[in-house]
Tab-separated table of C-alpha atoms in Angstrom:
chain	number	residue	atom	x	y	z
A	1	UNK	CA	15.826	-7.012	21.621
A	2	UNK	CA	12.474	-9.092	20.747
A	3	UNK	CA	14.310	-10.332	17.227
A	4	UNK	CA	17.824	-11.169	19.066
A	5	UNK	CA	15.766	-12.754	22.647
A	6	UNK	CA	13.240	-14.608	19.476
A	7	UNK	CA	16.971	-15.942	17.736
A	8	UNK	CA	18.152	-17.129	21.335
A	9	UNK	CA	15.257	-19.024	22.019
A	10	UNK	CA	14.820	-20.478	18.747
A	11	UNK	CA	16.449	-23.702	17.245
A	12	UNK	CA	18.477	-21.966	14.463
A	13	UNK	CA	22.240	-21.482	14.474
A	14	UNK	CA	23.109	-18.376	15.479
A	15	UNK	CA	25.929	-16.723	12.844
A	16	UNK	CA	27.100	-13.049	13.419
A	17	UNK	CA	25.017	-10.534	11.909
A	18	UNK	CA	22.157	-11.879	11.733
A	19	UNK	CA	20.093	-8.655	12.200
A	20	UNK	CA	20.572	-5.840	10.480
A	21	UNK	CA	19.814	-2.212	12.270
A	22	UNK	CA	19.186	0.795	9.982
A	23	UNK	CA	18.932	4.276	11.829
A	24	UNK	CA	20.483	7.861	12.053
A	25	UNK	CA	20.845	6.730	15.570
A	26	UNK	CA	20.232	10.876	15.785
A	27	UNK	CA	18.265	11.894	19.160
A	28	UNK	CA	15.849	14.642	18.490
A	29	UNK	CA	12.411	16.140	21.255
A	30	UNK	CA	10.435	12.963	20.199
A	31	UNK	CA	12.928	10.551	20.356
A	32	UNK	CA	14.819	11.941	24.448
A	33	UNK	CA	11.047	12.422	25.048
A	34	UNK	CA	11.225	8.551	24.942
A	35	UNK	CA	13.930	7.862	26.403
A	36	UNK	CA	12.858	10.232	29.008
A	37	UNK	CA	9.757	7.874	30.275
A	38	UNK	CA	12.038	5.062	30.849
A	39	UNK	CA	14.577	7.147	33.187
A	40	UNK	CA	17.823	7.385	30.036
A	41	UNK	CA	19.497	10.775	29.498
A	42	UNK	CA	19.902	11.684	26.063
A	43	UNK	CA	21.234	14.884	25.041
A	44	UNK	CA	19.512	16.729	22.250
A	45	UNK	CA	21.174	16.439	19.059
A	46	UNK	CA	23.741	13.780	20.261
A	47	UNK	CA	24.001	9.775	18.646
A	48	UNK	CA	21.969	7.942	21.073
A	49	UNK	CA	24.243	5.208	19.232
A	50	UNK	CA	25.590	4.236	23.012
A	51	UNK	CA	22.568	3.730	24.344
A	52	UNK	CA	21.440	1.426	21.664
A	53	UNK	CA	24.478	-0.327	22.726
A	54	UNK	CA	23.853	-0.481	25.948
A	55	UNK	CA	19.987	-1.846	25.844
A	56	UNK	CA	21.457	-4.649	23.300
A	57	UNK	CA	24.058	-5.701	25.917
A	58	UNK	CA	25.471	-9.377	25.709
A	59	UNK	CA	23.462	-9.660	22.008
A	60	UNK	CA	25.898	-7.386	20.106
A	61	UNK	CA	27.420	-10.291	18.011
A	62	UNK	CA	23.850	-10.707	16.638
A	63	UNK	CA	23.488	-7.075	15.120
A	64	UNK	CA	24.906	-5.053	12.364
A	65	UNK	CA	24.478	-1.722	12.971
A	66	UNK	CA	24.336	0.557	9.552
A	67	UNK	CA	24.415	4.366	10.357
A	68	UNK	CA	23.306	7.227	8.670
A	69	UNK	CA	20.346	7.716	6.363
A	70	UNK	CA	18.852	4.779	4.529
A	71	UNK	CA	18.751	6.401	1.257
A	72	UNK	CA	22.883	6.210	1.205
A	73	UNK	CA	22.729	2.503	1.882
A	74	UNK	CA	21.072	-0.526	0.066
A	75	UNK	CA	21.184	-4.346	0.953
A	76	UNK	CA	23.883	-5.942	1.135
A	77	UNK	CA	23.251	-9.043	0.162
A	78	UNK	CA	21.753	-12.617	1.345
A	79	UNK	CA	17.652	-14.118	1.802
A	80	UNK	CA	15.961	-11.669	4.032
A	81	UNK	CA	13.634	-13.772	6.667
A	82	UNK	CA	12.098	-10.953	8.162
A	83	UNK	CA	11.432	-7.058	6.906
A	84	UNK	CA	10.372	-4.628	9.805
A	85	UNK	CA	9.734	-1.386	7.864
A	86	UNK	CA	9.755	1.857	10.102
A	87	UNK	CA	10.912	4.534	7.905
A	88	UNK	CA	8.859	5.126	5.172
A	89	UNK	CA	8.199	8.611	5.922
A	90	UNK	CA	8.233	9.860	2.353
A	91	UNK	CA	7.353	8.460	-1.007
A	92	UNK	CA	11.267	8.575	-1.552
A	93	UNK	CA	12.297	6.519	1.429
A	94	UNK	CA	9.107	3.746	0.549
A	95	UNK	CA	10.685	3.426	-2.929
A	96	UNK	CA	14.054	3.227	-2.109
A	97	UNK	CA	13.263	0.481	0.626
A	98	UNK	CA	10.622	-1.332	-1.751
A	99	UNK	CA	13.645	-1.515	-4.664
A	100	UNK	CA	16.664	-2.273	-1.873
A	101	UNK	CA	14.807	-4.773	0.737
A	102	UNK	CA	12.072	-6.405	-1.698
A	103	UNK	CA	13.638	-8.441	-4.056
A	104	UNK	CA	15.657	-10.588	-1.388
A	105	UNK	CA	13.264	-11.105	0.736
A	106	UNK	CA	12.433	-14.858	0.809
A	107	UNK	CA	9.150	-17.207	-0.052
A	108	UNK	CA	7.175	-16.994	3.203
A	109	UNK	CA	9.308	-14.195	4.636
A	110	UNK	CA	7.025	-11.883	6.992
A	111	UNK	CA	6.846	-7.713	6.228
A	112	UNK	CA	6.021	-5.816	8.934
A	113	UNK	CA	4.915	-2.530	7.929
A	114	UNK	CA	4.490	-0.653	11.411
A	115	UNK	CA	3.036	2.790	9.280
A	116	UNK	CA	0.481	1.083	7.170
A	117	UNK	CA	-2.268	1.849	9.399
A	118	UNK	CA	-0.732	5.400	9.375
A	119	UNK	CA	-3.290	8.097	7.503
A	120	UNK	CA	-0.346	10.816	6.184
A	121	UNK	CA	1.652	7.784	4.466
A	122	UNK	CA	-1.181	6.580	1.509
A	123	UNK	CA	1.867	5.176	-0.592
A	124	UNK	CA	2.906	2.604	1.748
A	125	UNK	CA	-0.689	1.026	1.437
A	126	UNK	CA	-0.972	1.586	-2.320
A	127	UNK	CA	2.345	-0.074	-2.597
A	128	UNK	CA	0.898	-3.448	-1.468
A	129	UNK	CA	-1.729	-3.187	-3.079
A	130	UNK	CA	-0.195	-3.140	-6.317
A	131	UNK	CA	1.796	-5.859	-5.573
A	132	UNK	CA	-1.082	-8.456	-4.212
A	133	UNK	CA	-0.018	-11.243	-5.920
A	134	UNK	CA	3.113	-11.050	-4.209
A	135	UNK	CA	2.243	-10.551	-1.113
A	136	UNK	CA	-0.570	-11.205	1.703
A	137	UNK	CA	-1.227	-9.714	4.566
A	138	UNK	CA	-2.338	-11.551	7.696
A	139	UNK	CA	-2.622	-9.763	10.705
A	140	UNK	CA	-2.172	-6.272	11.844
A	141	UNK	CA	-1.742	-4.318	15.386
A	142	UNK	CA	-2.560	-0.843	15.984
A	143	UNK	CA	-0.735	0.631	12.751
A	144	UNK	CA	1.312	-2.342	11.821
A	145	UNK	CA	0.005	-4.595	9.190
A	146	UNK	CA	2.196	-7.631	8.530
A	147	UNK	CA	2.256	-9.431	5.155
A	148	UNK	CA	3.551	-12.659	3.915
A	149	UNK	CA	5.756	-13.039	0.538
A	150	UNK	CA	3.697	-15.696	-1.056
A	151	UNK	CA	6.013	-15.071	-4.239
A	152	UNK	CA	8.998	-13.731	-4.862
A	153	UNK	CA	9.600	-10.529	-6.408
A	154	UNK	CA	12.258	-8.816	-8.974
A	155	UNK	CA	13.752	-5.966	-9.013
A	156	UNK	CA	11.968	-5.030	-12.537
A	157	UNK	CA	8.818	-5.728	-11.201
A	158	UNK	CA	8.905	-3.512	-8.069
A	159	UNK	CA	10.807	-0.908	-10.733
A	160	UNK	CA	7.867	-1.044	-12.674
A	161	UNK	CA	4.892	-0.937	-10.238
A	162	UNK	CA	6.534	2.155	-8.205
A	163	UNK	CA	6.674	4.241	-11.478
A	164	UNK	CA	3.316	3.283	-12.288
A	165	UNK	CA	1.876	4.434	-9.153
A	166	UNK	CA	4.115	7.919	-9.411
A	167	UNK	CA	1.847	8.223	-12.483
A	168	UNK	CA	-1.643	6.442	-11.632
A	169	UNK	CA	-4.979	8.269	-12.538
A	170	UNK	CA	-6.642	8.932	-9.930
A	171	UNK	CA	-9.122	6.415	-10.682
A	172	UNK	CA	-7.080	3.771	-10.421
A	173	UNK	CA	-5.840	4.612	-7.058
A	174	UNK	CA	-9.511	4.926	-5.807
A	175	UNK	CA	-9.568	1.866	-6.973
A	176	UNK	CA	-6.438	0.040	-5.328
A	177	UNK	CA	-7.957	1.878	-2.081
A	178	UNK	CA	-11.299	-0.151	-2.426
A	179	UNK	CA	-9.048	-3.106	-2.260
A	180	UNK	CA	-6.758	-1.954	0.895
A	181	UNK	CA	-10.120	-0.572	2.634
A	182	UNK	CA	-11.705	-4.197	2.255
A	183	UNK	CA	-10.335	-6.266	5.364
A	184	UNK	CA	-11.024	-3.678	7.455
A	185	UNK	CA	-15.354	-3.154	7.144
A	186	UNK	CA	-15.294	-0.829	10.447
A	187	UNK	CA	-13.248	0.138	13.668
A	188	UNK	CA	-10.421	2.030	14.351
A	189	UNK	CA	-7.867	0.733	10.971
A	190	UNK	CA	-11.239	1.427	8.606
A	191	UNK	CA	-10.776	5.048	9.833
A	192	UNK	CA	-7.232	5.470	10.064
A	193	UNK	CA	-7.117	4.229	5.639
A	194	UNK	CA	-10.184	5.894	5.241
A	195	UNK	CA	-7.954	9.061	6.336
A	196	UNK	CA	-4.931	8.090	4.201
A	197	UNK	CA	-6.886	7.865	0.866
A	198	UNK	CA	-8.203	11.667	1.745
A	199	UNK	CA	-4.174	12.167	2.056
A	200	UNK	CA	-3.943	10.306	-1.346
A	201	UNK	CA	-6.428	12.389	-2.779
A	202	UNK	CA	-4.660	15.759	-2.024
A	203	UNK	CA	-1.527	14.814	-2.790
A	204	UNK	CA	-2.773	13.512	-6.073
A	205	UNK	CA	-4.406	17.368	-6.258
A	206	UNK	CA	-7.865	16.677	-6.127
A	207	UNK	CA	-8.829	19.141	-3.222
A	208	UNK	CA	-12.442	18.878	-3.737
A	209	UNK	CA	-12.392	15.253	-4.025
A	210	UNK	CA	-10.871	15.134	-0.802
A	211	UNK	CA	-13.341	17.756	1.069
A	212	UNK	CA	-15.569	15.943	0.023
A	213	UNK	CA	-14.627	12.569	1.247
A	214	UNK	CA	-13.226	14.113	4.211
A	215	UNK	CA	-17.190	15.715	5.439
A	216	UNK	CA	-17.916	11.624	5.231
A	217	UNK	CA	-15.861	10.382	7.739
A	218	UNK	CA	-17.031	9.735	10.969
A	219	UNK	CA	-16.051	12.355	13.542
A	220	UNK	CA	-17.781	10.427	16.382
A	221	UNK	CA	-14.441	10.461	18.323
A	222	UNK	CA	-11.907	13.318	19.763
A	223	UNK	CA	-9.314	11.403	18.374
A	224	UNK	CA	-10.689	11.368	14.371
A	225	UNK	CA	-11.785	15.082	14.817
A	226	UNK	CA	-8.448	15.663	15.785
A	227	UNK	CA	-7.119	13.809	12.641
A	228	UNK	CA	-9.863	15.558	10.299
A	229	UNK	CA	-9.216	19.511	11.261
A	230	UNK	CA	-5.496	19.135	10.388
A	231	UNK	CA	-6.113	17.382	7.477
A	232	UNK	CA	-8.586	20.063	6.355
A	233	UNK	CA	-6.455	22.588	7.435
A	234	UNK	CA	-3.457	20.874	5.142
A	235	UNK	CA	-6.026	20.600	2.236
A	236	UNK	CA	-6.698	24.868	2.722
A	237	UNK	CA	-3.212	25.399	2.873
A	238	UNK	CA	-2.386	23.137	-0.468
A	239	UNK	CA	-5.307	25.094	-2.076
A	240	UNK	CA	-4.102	28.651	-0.688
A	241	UNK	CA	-0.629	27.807	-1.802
């Protein structure tokens, strides 16, 4: 609703389509648990496809709806303006995004990457990183960071610097973390990457490394020793298993 209410305001001729909407459009606990606090039924299990219909009422023209999940479906086509990223849940769905999305997106078109600040997600961060001479960021709320394409991209390149990650030393992705860490000396985002480069360290299978790191985190607030126990407990489990 911001993006069609943003187009309506604006100066720019409005064409059919000119937002594209990826989801499963599948309600599960979380997502009725929502819908719950601002008075909508949703049954468990059910599309919650008509009620996306119904909050967009009178902008439909404006929005392409693509069901189903986003691994099945690529771009189809055109300069991308603006890239709100939501779903990179897994190192498969950030690849598949970075490969389908990336390469159209224009000069000076604006990422927003609302799981960046996000500590179980370290790829989505590493990702940019890696490709800092394409992009910027400046700004960030809560766990969004937003970026700016200051060059465009190929599909090669993004190729390339994905399956380098998959297979970066450890080392080097220490390294690329210095570099995310470094806009954010202190506060709530320094924590929240602090966390995700533990997460990169244990999924990278250096347990100790990450124990380690982990005891030097702050654990000042509820909220971060929250965040630290089930980490440890995920880095006990990895070494148990």
């Amino acid at each position: 609703m911001a993006f069609c209410r943003g187009l309506k305001d604006s100066d720019r001729a409005l064409t059919n389509n000119m937002i594209v909407a990826y989801d499963l459009f599948e309600t599960d606990r979380l997502s009725q648990s929502i819908f719950g606090q601002y008075g909508i039924e949703a049954s468990l299990d059910q599309s919650f496809l008509p009620i996306f219909m119904d909050i967009i009422r009178g902008h439909e023209s404006l929005v392409s709806i693509v069901k189903g999940s986003i691994l099945d479906f690529g771009w189809s086509g055109g300069s991308i303006d603006i890239l709100f990223l939501d779903v990179l849940k897994s190192q498969e769905l950030n690849d598949h995004c970075m490969l389908a999305f990336l390469p159209d997106l224009k000069e000076e078109g604006i990422i927003f990457h609302q799981d960046y600040i996000h500590d179980p997600l370290p790829w989505i961060p590493l990702t940019m990183a890696a490709l800092d001479d394409h992009f910027e960021m400046f700004g960030w709320c809560k766990n969004t960071a937003v970026f700016r394409c200051v060059k465009s991209v190929d599909r090669n390149k993004i190729s390339k610097v994905l399956e380098d990650l998959r297979h970066a030393s450890f080392e080097k992705k220490k390294a690329l973390f210095e570099k995310i860490l470094d806009p954010f000396p202190a506060g709530v985002p320094n924590i929240n990457l602090s966390l995700s480069r533990v997460w990169m360290m244990a999924y990278h299978g250096d347990l100790a490394a990450a124990k380690s790191a982990l005891s030097e985190i702050p654990d000042s607030e509820e909220w971060v020793r929250g965040k630290i126990l089930r980490l440890s407990a995920t880095i006990d489990r990895m070494g148990s298993g």
